[in-house]
Coordinates of C-alpha atoms and ligand atoms in Angstrom, one line a residue:
M1 CA 0.0 0.0 0.2
Q2 CA 1.3 3.5 -1.1
T3 CA -0.2 6.8 0.7
D4 CA 0.9 10.4 0.6
F5 CA 0.7 11.1 4.2
L6 CA 0.4 8.5 6.8
V7 CA -1.1 9.0 10.4
I8 CA -0.4 6.6 12.8
G9 CA -2.9 7.5 15.9
S10 CA -6.3 8.4 16.1
G11 CA -5.9 10.5 19.0
I12 CA -6.6 14.1 19.6
A13 CA -2.8 14.6 18.0
G14 CA -3.2 12.3 15.0
L15 CA -6.7 13.5 14.0
T16 CA -5.8 17.2 14.3
Y17 CA -3.0 16.7 11.8
A18 CA -5.3 14.6 9.2
L19 CA -7.8 16.6 9.0
K20 CA -6.0 19.7 8.2
T21 CA -3.9 18.1 5.5
A22 CA -7.0 16.3 4.0
K23 CA -8.6 19.6 3.7
E24 CA -5.8 21.1 2.2
F25 CA -4.8 18.5 -0.3
P26 CA -8.3 17.2 -1.5
D27 CA -6.3 15.3 -4.4
K28 CA -3.8 13.5 -1.7
K29 CA -4.3 10.2 0.1
I30 CA -4.1 10.5 4.0
T31 CA -4.4 7.1 5.8
V32 CA -4.9 7.0 9.6
I33 CA -4.0 3.7 11.3
T34 CA -4.7 2.8 14.7
K35 CA -4.3 -0.7 16.8
T36 CA -7.8 -1.3 18.1
Q37 CA -11.0 0.8 17.6
A38 CA -10.8 4.7 16.3
D39 CA -11.6 6.1 19.7
E40 CA -9.8 3.9 22.1
T41 CA -7.3 6.8 23.0
N42 CA -5.7 8.6 25.9
T43 CA -7.6 11.4 24.4
K44 CA -11.2 9.3 24.9
Y45 CA -10.6 9.7 28.8
A46 CA -9.4 13.0 29.5
Q47 CA -11.5 15.0 32.0
G48 CA -10.4 18.3 33.6
G49 CA -10.3 19.9 30.3
I50 CA -8.0 21.9 28.1
A51 CA -6.2 24.7 29.1
G52 CA -6.2 28.2 27.1
V53 CA -6.2 31.8 27.8
W54 CA -9.9 32.8 27.3
D55 CA -11.2 35.7 29.5
E56 CA -8.3 38.3 28.8
A57 CA -9.7 40.8 31.7
K58 CA -8.7 38.5 34.4
D59 CA -5.9 35.9 32.5
S60 CA -3.1 36.5 30.0
Y61 CA -0.4 34.7 28.0
H62 CA 2.4 36.0 30.5
K63 CA 0.2 34.0 33.1
H64 CA 0.1 31.2 31.6
I65 CA 3.4 31.0 30.4
E66 CA 4.8 31.6 33.8
D67 CA 2.7 28.9 35.3
T68 CA 4.0 26.3 32.7
L69 CA 7.5 27.6 33.4
I70 CA 7.1 27.1 37.0
A71 CA 5.5 23.5 36.8
G72 CA 8.4 22.6 34.5
D73 CA 10.7 23.1 37.2
G74 CA 13.6 25.2 35.1
L75 CA 13.3 22.4 31.9
C76 CA 10.4 24.0 29.9
N77 CA 12.0 25.5 26.1
E78 CA 10.7 29.0 27.0
H79 CA 10.3 29.6 23.1
I80 CA 7.8 26.4 23.2
V81 CA 6.2 27.1 25.8
E82 CA 5.4 30.6 24.3
I83 CA 4.1 29.2 21.1
V84 CA 2.0 26.7 22.3
V85 CA 0.3 29.4 25.0
K86 CA 0.0 32.1 22.2
E87 CA -1.5 29.7 19.3
G88 CA -3.5 27.4 21.7
P89 CA -6.8 29.5 21.7
E90 CA -6.8 29.5 17.8
R91 CA -6.8 25.9 17.9
I92 CA -9.7 25.4 20.6
K93 CA -11.5 27.8 18.3
E94 CA -11.1 24.9 15.4
I95 CA -12.1 22.4 17.6
I96 CA -15.4 24.2 18.7
A97 CA -15.7 25.0 15.1
Y98 CA -16.0 21.3 14.2
G99 CA -18.8 20.9 17.0
A100 CA -16.9 20.4 20.7
E101 CA -19.1 21.6 22.9
F102 CA -17.5 23.2 26.2
D103 CA -19.8 23.9 29.3
K104 CA -21.2 27.3 29.7
D105 CA -22.0 29.5 32.9
E106 CA -25.5 31.2 33.2
K107 CA -24.5 34.2 31.1
G108 CA -23.5 32.2 28.0
E109 CA -19.8 32.5 29.0
Y110 CA -17.4 29.5 28.9
S111 CA -17.1 28.0 32.4
L112 CA -13.3 28.2 33.3
G113 CA -12.0 25.5 35.4
K114 CA -9.0 25.6 37.7
E115 CA -6.5 22.7 38.3
G116 CA -3.1 22.1 40.0
G117 CA -0.4 24.8 39.3
H118 CA -2.9 27.6 37.5
S119 CA -2.8 30.9 38.6
E120 CA -6.0 31.6 37.0
N121 CA -9.5 29.7 35.7
R122 CA -8.6 28.9 32.6
I123 CA -9.6 25.3 31.5
L124 CA -12.7 24.7 29.5
H125 CA -14.1 21.5 30.0
H126 CA -17.2 19.3 28.8
K127 CA -18.4 18.3 32.3
D128 CA -15.9 15.7 33.4
V129 CA -15.8 14.0 29.9
T130 CA -13.8 16.5 28.1
G131 CA -11.7 14.0 26.2
K132 CA -14.6 12.0 25.0
E133 CA -16.8 15.3 23.4
M134 CA -13.4 16.2 21.7
E135 CA -12.9 13.1 20.2
R136 CA -16.1 12.6 19.3
A137 CA -16.1 16.1 17.5
L138 CA -12.7 15.0 15.6
L139 CA -14.1 11.5 14.3
D140 CA -17.4 13.2 13.3
E141 CA -15.4 15.9 11.3
L142 CA -13.2 13.1 9.9
R143 CA -16.5 11.0 8.3
T144 CA -17.1 14.4 6.4
V145 CA -13.5 14.5 4.7
K146 CA -13.4 12.3 1.6
N147 CA -9.7 11.6 1.3
I148 CA -9.1 10.2 4.6
E149 CA -8.8 6.3 5.2
L150 CA -9.0 4.9 8.5
I151 CA -7.9 1.8 9.0
N152 CA -8.5 0.2 12.5
H153 CA -7.2 -2.8 13.9
C154 CA -3.6 -2.4 12.2
F155 CA -0.9 -2.7 14.5
V156 CA 2.3 -0.8 13.6
V157 CA 5.4 -2.8 14.2
D158 CA 8.1 -0.8 13.0
I159 CA 9.2 2.3 11.0
I160 CA 10.9 1.7 7.8
T161 CA 14.4 2.9 7.3
Q162 CA 17.5 2.5 5.4
H163 CA 18.3 -0.6 8.0
H164 CA 15.4 -2.5 5.9
L165 CA 17.4 -1.7 2.7
G166 CA 20.5 -3.3 4.1
Y167 CA 22.6 -0.2 5.2
L168 CA 24.2 0.0 8.5
V169 CA 22.3 2.6 10.6
T170 CA 23.8 3.8 13.7
K171 CA 23.1 6.7 15.8
S172 CA 25.6 9.1 14.0
T173 CA 24.1 8.3 10.7
L174 CA 23.1 11.8 9.6
D175 CA 20.2 11.3 6.8
I176 CA 18.1 8.5 8.6
T177 CA 15.0 8.6 6.7
C178 CA 11.5 7.1 7.0
Y179 CA 10.2 5.3 4.1
G180 CA 6.8 4.0 6.0
V181 CA 6.0 1.0 8.6
Y182 CA 5.5 -2.3 8.7
V183 CA 2.2 -3.3 10.1
L184 CA 0.7 -6.4 11.7
N185 CA -3.2 -6.6 9.9
L186 CA -5.1 -7.7 12.7
H187 CA -7.9 -8.9 10.1
N188 CA -5.5 -11.4 8.3
H189 CA -2.9 -11.5 10.8
Q190 CA -0.1 -10.5 7.8
I191 CA 2.5 -7.9 8.3
E192 CA 2.2 -5.7 5.4
K193 CA 4.1 -2.8 4.1
I194 CA 2.7 0.7 4.1
L195 CA 4.9 3.3 2.1
A196 CA 4.4 6.8 2.6
K197 CA 5.9 10.3 1.9
I198 CA 5.4 11.5 5.1
T199 CA 4.8 9.7 8.3
L200 CA 3.5 10.9 11.4
L201 CA 3.7 9.3 15.0
A202 CA 0.8 10.3 17.2
T203 CA 0.8 7.2 19.0
G204 CA 0.1 8.4 22.5
G205 CA 1.8 7.8 26.1
C206 CA 3.3 4.8 27.9
G207 CA 1.3 4.4 31.7
Q208 CA 1.2 0.5 30.7
A209 CA 4.7 0.5 31.9
Y210 CA 3.7 0.8 35.2
R211 CA 1.1 -1.6 37.5
T212 CA -1.0 1.5 38.6
T213 CA -2.1 3.9 35.8
T214 CA -4.6 5.9 34.6
N215 CA -3.7 5.0 30.8
P216 CA -5.7 2.6 29.0
R217 CA -4.5 -0.5 27.6
I218 CA -3.1 1.2 24.2
A219 CA -0.8 3.3 26.2
T220 CA 2.4 1.1 25.6
G221 CA 5.0 3.6 24.0
D222 CA 5.0 2.2 20.7
G223 CA 5.9 5.0 18.6
I224 CA 8.5 6.0 21.1
A225 CA 10.0 2.4 21.0
M226 CA 10.0 2.4 17.5
V227 CA 12.0 5.7 16.9
Y228 CA 14.6 4.4 19.6
R229 CA 14.9 1.5 17.5
A230 CA 15.4 3.2 14.6
K231 CA 18.4 4.9 16.0
G232 CA 16.3 8.2 16.3
K233 CA 16.7 10.8 19.2
I234 CA 14.8 10.1 22.5
E235 CA 14.6 12.6 25.4
N236 CA 13.8 13.2 29.0
M237 CA 12.0 10.0 29.6
E238 CA 12.8 9.9 33.6
F239 CA 9.7 12.5 34.0
I240 CA 7.1 10.2 34.1
Q241 CA 4.1 12.4 35.7
F242 CA 2.4 10.5 38.6
H243 CA -1.7 11.7 38.7
P244 CA -2.4 12.3 42.3
T245 CA -5.6 11.1 42.7
A246 CA -7.0 8.0 41.0
L247 CA -9.6 6.1 42.8
Y248 CA -8.0 3.3 44.9
E249 CA -9.3 0.0 43.5
P250 CA -6.5 -2.7 44.4
G251 CA -6.6 -4.9 41.2
V252 CA -8.2 -2.7 39.1
S253 CA -6.8 -1.6 35.7
P254 CA -6.6 0.9 34.3
S255 CA -7.7 3.2 37.3
F256 CA -10.4 5.6 37.1
L257 CA -9.2 9.4 37.6
I258 CA -10.7 11.7 40.0
T259 CA -9.8 14.8 38.0
E260 CA -7.8 17.6 39.5
A261 CA -10.7 20.0 38.8
V262 CA -12.5 18.3 41.9
R263 CA -9.8 19.9 44.3
G264 CA -10.0 23.0 41.6
D265 CA -13.6 23.3 42.6
G266 CA -12.8 22.8 46.6
G267 CA -11.8 19.0 47.2
I268 CA -9.5 18.5 50.0
L269 CA -6.8 15.7 50.5
R270 CA -7.1 14.1 53.7
N271 CA -4.9 11.4 55.7
K272 CA -6.4 8.4 57.4
N273 CA -6.7 10.2 60.5
G274 CA -8.6 13.3 58.7
E275 CA -5.9 15.8 58.8
A276 CA -5.7 18.0 55.7
F277 CA -1.7 17.7 55.0
M278 CA -1.4 19.5 52.1
E279 CA -0.8 22.6 53.8
R280 CA 2.1 21.0 55.6
Y281 CA 3.9 20.5 52.1
D282 CA 3.0 23.7 49.9
A283 CA 1.6 27.0 50.2
R284 CA -0.6 26.4 47.4
K285 CA -2.0 23.2 49.0
D286 CA -4.3 20.9 47.2
L287 CA -3.5 22.9 44.2
A288 CA 0.2 22.8 44.3
P289 CA 1.8 21.5 41.1
R290 CA 1.2 17.4 40.3
D291 CA 4.7 16.4 41.0
I292 CA 4.5 17.8 44.6
V293 CA 0.9 16.9 45.5
A294 CA 1.9 13.0 44.5
R295 CA 4.9 13.2 46.3
A296 CA 3.0 14.4 49.4
I297 CA 0.6 11.8 49.1
D298 CA 3.3 9.3 48.7
N299 CA 5.2 10.5 51.9
E300 CA 1.5 10.3 54.0
M301 CA 0.7 6.6 52.8
K302 CA 4.4 5.7 54.0
R303 CA 4.2 7.4 56.9
S304 CA 0.8 5.7 58.0
G305 CA 1.4 2.3 56.0
T306 CA -1.9 2.8 54.3
E307 CA -2.1 2.7 50.6
H308 CA -4.5 5.2 49.7
V309 CA -5.1 8.7 51.5
Y310 CA -8.6 10.5 50.5
L311 CA -10.3 13.3 48.6
D312 CA -13.1 15.2 51.1
C313 CA -15.9 16.9 48.9
R314 CA -18.4 15.9 51.5
H315 CA -18.6 19.8 52.1
M316 CA -19.3 20.8 48.4
D317 CA -22.6 21.8 47.0
K318 CA -24.3 18.2 45.8
E319 CA -26.2 20.1 42.8
K320 CA -22.8 21.7 41.4
F321 CA -20.8 18.8 41.9
I322 CA -23.4 16.4 40.1
H323 CA -23.7 19.1 37.5
H324 CA -19.7 19.5 36.9
F325 CA -18.5 15.9 37.6
P326 CA -21.6 13.7 36.8
N327 CA -19.4 10.6 35.6
I328 CA -17.5 10.8 38.7
Y329 CA -20.5 10.8 40.8
E330 CA -21.9 8.0 39.3
K331 CA -18.8 6.0 39.2
C332 CA -18.0 6.7 43.1
L333 CA -21.8 5.5 43.7
S334 CA -21.6 2.5 42.0
R335 CA -18.8 1.5 44.2
G336 CA -20.7 2.6 47.3
I337 CA -19.3 5.8 47.9
D338 CA -21.6 8.7 48.2
I339 CA -19.5 11.7 47.8
T340 CA -22.0 13.7 50.2
Q341 CA -21.5 11.3 53.0
H342 CA -17.9 9.5 52.4
M343 CA -14.5 10.4 51.3
I344 CA -13.3 8.9 48.3
P345 CA -10.3 6.5 48.9
V346 CA -7.2 7.9 46.1
A347 CA -3.9 7.1 45.5
P348 CA -1.4 8.5 42.7
A349 CA -1.2 6.5 39.5
A350 CA 1.0 6.8 36.4
H351 CA -0.5 9.3 34.3
Y352 CA 1.6 11.1 31.7
S353 CA 5.2 10.9 30.0
C354 CA 6.7 14.4 29.6
G355 CA 9.4 13.1 27.6
G356 CA 9.3 11.2 24.3
I357 CA 10.4 11.7 21.0
K358 CA 12.6 14.5 20.5
T359 CA 11.3 17.2 17.9
D360 CA 11.6 20.8 16.9
E361 CA 9.4 23.5 16.9
W362 CA 7.9 22.2 13.9
G363 CA 7.1 18.4 15.0
R364 CA 10.2 17.4 13.1
T365 CA 12.1 14.4 14.7
S366 CA 15.8 13.5 14.0
V367 CA 14.5 11.2 11.3
K368 CA 13.7 12.5 8.0
H369 CA 10.2 12.3 6.8
L370 CA 8.8 11.9 10.2
Y371 CA 6.9 13.8 12.4
A372 CA 5.7 13.2 16.0
C373 CA 3.1 15.0 18.1
G374 CA 1.2 14.4 21.2
E375 CA 2.0 12.7 24.2
C376 CA 4.6 10.5 22.2
A377 CA 6.5 13.6 21.7
S378 CA 9.0 15.7 23.6
T379 CA 8.5 19.6 22.3
G380 CA 10.3 20.9 25.2
L381 CA 6.7 22.5 26.4
H382 CA 6.4 20.2 29.9
G383 CA 10.0 20.8 30.9
A384 CA 10.6 18.1 34.2
N385 CA 6.8 18.4 34.6
R386 CA 3.5 19.0 33.0
L387 CA 1.2 21.8 34.2
A388 CA -2.5 20.0 34.1
S389 CA -4.5 20.3 30.8
N390 CA -2.0 21.5 28.6
S391 CA -1.3 18.5 26.9
L392 CA -4.6 18.4 25.0
L393 CA -3.1 21.9 24.1
E394 CA 0.1 21.0 23.0
A395 CA -1.4 17.9 21.0
M396 CA -3.8 20.4 19.1
V397 CA -0.9 23.3 18.3
F398 CA 1.7 21.0 17.3
G399 CA -0.8 18.5 15.0
H400 CA -1.0 22.2 13.1
R401 CA 2.8 22.8 13.4
C402 CA 3.5 19.3 11.7
F403 CA 0.7 20.3 9.2
L404 CA 2.2 23.8 8.3
D405 CA 5.7 22.1 7.7
S406 CA 4.9 18.8 6.3
K407 CA 2.5 20.6 3.5
E408 CA 5.8 22.4 2.5
E409 CA 7.8 19.2 1.9
I410 CA 5.2 16.5 0.4
N411 CA 6.0 17.6 -3.2
K412 CA 9.5 17.2 -2.8
H413 CA 9.5 13.3 -1.3
S414 CA 8.9 10.0 -3.9
F415 CA 8.1 6.5 -2.5
E416 CA 11.2 4.3 -1.7
E417 CA 10.1 1.4 -4.1
R418 CA 12.9 -1.2 -3.0
I419 CA 11.5 -1.6 0.4
P420 CA 11.6 -5.4 0.9
D421 CA 8.5 -7.5 2.3
W422 CA 8.8 -8.7 5.9
N423 CA 10.6 -11.7 6.3
A424 CA 8.9 -14.2 9.0
T425 CA 11.2 -16.9 7.9
G426 CA 12.2 -19.4 11.0
T427 CA 9.6 -18.1 13.2
T428 CA 6.8 -20.1 14.6
E429 CA 3.3 -19.9 16.5
P430 CA 4.1 -19.0 20.2
G431 CA 3.5 -21.9 22.2
E432 CA 2.4 -19.9 25.3
M433 CA 1.0 -16.5 25.3
I434 CA 0.9 -16.8 29.3
L435 CA 4.7 -16.1 29.4
I436 CA 4.1 -12.8 27.4
T437 CA 1.4 -11.7 30.2
Q438 CA 3.7 -12.8 32.6
S439 CA 6.6 -10.7 31.5
Q440 CA 4.8 -7.5 31.3
K441 CA 3.2 -7.9 34.8
E442 CA 6.7 -8.1 36.0
L443 CA 7.9 -5.2 33.7
Q444 CA 4.9 -3.5 35.7
Q445 CA 6.1 -4.5 38.9
I446 CA 9.8 -3.6 38.7
M447 CA 9.1 -0.1 37.3
S448 CA 6.1 0.3 39.8
D449 CA 8.6 -0.8 42.9
Y450 CA 12.1 0.8 42.0
V451 CA 11.0 3.5 39.4
G452 CA 8.0 5.3 41.1
I453 CA 7.7 8.7 42.8
V454 CA 10.6 8.5 44.8
R455 CA 13.7 6.6 43.5
T456 CA 16.9 6.0 44.9
D457 CA 20.3 5.0 42.8
I458 CA 19.9 1.2 44.2
R459 CA 16.2 1.1 43.2
L460 CA 17.6 2.1 39.9
E461 CA 20.4 -0.3 39.3
R462 CA 18.2 -2.9 40.6
A463 CA 15.7 -2.1 38.2
M464 CA 17.9 -1.9 35.3
K465 CA 19.4 -5.8 36.2
R466 CA 16.1 -6.6 35.7
L467 CA 15.0 -5.4 32.7
D468 CA 18.1 -6.6 31.3
L469 CA 17.0 -10.1 31.5
L470 CA 13.4 -9.3 30.4
F471 CA 15.0 -7.5 27.5
A472 CA 17.1 -10.5 26.7
E473 CA 14.2 -13.3 27.3
T474 CA 11.7 -11.0 25.0
E475 CA 14.1 -10.6 22.1
A476 CA 14.8 -14.4 21.9
L477 CA 11.1 -14.8 21.8
Y478 CA 10.5 -12.2 19.1
R479 CA 13.2 -13.8 16.5
S480 CA 12.0 -17.3 17.1
T481 CA 7.7 -17.0 17.0
K482 CA 5.0 -15.2 14.8
V483 CA 4.5 -11.5 15.6
S484 CA 1.5 -10.5 17.8
P485 CA 0.5 -7.0 19.2
Q486 CA 0.9 -8.5 22.7
L487 CA 4.5 -9.5 22.0
C488 CA 5.1 -6.2 20.4
E489 CA 3.5 -4.3 23.1
L490 CA 5.8 -6.2 25.8
R491 CA 8.8 -5.4 23.6
N492 CA 7.9 -1.9 23.3
L493 CA 7.1 -1.6 26.9
I494 CA 10.8 -3.0 28.0
T495 CA 12.1 -0.4 25.7
V496 CA 10.4 2.4 27.3
G497 CA 11.4 1.1 30.6
Y498 CA 14.9 0.9 29.9
L499 CA 14.8 4.6 28.6
I500 CA 12.8 5.6 31.9
V501 CA 15.2 4.3 34.1
K502 CA 18.4 5.2 31.7
G503 CA 17.4 8.8 31.6
A504 CA 16.8 8.4 36.0
E505 CA 20.4 7.0 36.0
F506 CA 22.0 9.9 34.1
R507 CA 19.8 12.7 35.7
K508 CA 22.1 13.2 39.2
E509 CA 19.6 15.6 40.4
S510 CA 16.0 16.0 41.9
R511 CA 13.8 18.2 39.5
G512 CA 10.4 18.5 38.6
L513 CA 8.6 14.8 38.5
H514 CA 12.3 12.9 39.1
Y515 CA 13.1 12.7 42.9
N516 CA 16.0 10.9 43.7
T517 CA 16.6 10.7 47.7
D518 CA 20.4 10.0 46.7
H519 CA 20.7 13.4 44.7
L520 CA 18.3 15.6 46.6
Q521 CA 20.0 18.9 45.2
K522 CA 19.0 20.4 42.0
S523 CA 22.1 20.4 39.6
G524 CA 23.4 23.7 38.6
L525 CA 23.3 22.6 34.8
L526 CA 20.0 22.8 33.1
Q527 CA 20.1 19.8 30.6
N528 CA 17.7 17.7 29.0
I529 CA 18.9 13.8 28.7
I530 CA 18.7 12.3 25.2
L531 CA 19.0 8.9 24.4
Ligands
FAD601 P1 -3.9 9.4 22.2 O1 -5.2 9.9 22.3 O2 -3.7 8.1 23.4 O3 -4.1 8.1 20.7 C1 -2.9 7.1 20.5 C2 -3.2 6.5 19.3 O4 -2.2 5.9 18.8 C3 -4.7 5.5 19.5 O5 -5.2 5.8 18.4 C4 -3.6 4.2 19.1 O6 -4.4 3.3 18.8 C5 -2.5 4.6 18.3 N1 -1.5 3.8 18.1 C6 -0.7 3.4 19.5 N2 0.4 2.7 19.2 C7 0.2 2.2 18.0 C8 0.7 0.9 17.1 N3 1.5 0.4 17.6 N4 -0.2 0.7 16.0 C9 -1.3 1.6 15.5 N5 -1.9 2.5 16.2 C10 -1.4 2.9 17.3 N6 -4.7 16.3 29.2 C11 -5.3 17.3 29.3 O7 -4.6 17.9 28.7 N7 -6.5 17.3 30.0 C12 -7.0 16.5 30.7 O8 -8.2 16.8 31.4 C13 -6.5 15.2 30.8 N8 -7.0 13.8 31.4 C14 -6.7 13.0 31.2 C15 -7.4 12.0 32.0 C16 -6.9 10.5 31.8 C17 -7.8 9.5 32.6 C18 -5.9 10.3 30.9 C19 -5.0 9.0 30.7 C20 -4.9 11.1 30.4 C21 -5.4 12.8 30.6 N9 -4.9 13.8 29.9 C22 -5.1 15.0 30.1 C23 -3.7 13.4 29.0 C24 -4.2 13.6 27.4 O9 -5.4 13.1 27.2 C25 -3.0 12.8 26.6 O10 -1.8 12.6 26.8 C26 -3.5 12.7 25.1 O11 -5.0 12.7 24.9 C27 -2.9 12.1 24.1 O12 -3.3 12.5 22.7 P2 -2.4 11.7 21.4 O13 -3.4 11.8 20.1 O14 -1.0 11.9 22.0 O15 -2.6 10.1 22.1
SIN602 C1 -7.5 15.4 35.4 O1 -8.4 15.9 34.8 O2 -7.2 15.7 36.1 C2 -6.2 15.4 34.2 C3 -5.8 16.6 33.5 C4 -4.6 16.4 32.9 O3 -3.9 15.0 33.0 O4 -3.8 17.3 32.5

């Protein structure tokens, strides 16, 4: 198969790019592929909303920029922060024009929420299911565009580069070029090649590397691992964001999120003794940036030997709560928690990857003809810790920027016809799929036990030793058995785990989301760790 623009991923990043490209080039072919069904994305589960300067009487670009820089703890790229904050509102208007609805107040003005680290109310939301509404609007718009082909259940295994033509490709090769991808077609279980003039990775995050995560099953870091295998550049993977308040339900995965907007509306964190502990940790209390709140909760749990703390909403106005958070209200009720009577048990869960595939200000990766945007990319916006609700914003701003750049490039590229078919010689059906499941559980255990919210040198060393073994076992399995999504995801998660640990080992300081008790001071040297 050949396509002009190949988009991998149907979340907010991939769909923003695909729609713009298709409208600009009605005669060109745009192909969007997803590994399950189109709406099964991290995007669909976004709750709190999308940040943007909307009320210019109270808010300003300057304030949003400052909040983003403070949360990022010294590592944000200020130029990128300015781009995202200033271009964001235009992109939000575009999705409103596609039909996305955001809540309004009695006066018909957008009702703006607040979350941790924000100095003003600036978060547009649709109840507590903002992502679902945005994904719906994007997919509805997609159906109106004729030249986009959406292919579901199509698993990208690897990006194709000169390596597949038999050339030696190393980290120092300057002109690594992407010619398309090999995919596992889950309808016929064959590996096929898709050649593309331009490829965009919008494959989302990697929360599934951890035992407790808010991310759905699809979040296995595939794009990040593929680029690393292709010898492209990955950066800042040590900055994994743990959301402070996932509903505590042992054994349930993914964890259900209790949006930070609940704290924005007055929810208070309490420990097992009922004490509102956040004031002991930060002057901003429950609305401090996420890294600080998650560490405070972790500390409270360790001190008291409990597996969760509580989010107290009992004092909040019931009608208002139900109006803003109907999904959370229902979910809690279904678990026997009436939020007007009971406190909600919550614990931190892996939530967001601040690092990823290194890109420039146009979403270009270090691999030619390959762009990346959304959670899989590291644009420089988030630095050492993402500000709440900046992710959907970044995905739309960079979906647009990737479009702007690639529209100038497309007519310069042609298809590389010499790419060989996938070679599956010598591989057999896997004997025991359970081995894959067990290895994935082991990986999640290692990452959660040794590379969580609080790290130490010895924990990182232990994690690396254990990952080495898992890596060797899984590569042997990969070489000898037929490719399956489960095996590819395991392989990708191990790579992502390795990148997180390696980044954490290199960073000899505590900054933002990376907190190592053997290196509590901040280093004077501000640097991104590129692997
Ligand atoms: P995704 O939306 O995750 O889409 C990834 C796509 O890639 C999917 O279509 C998937 O099928 C495809 N894909 C992946 N690998 C492959 C492969 N190998 N082959 C083929 N296809 C593949 N951010 C905010 O700004 N505000 C919020 O309120 C907010 N709330 C959140 C709540 C939850 C519970 C979660 C989990 C995240 C939240 N976030 C929020 C973060 C935000 O939702 C994500 O960062 C963002 O939606 C990512 O969008 P994306 O387009 O990059 O990737
Ligand atoms: C939330 O609603 O708390 C999540 C917001 C985000 O991850 O940006």
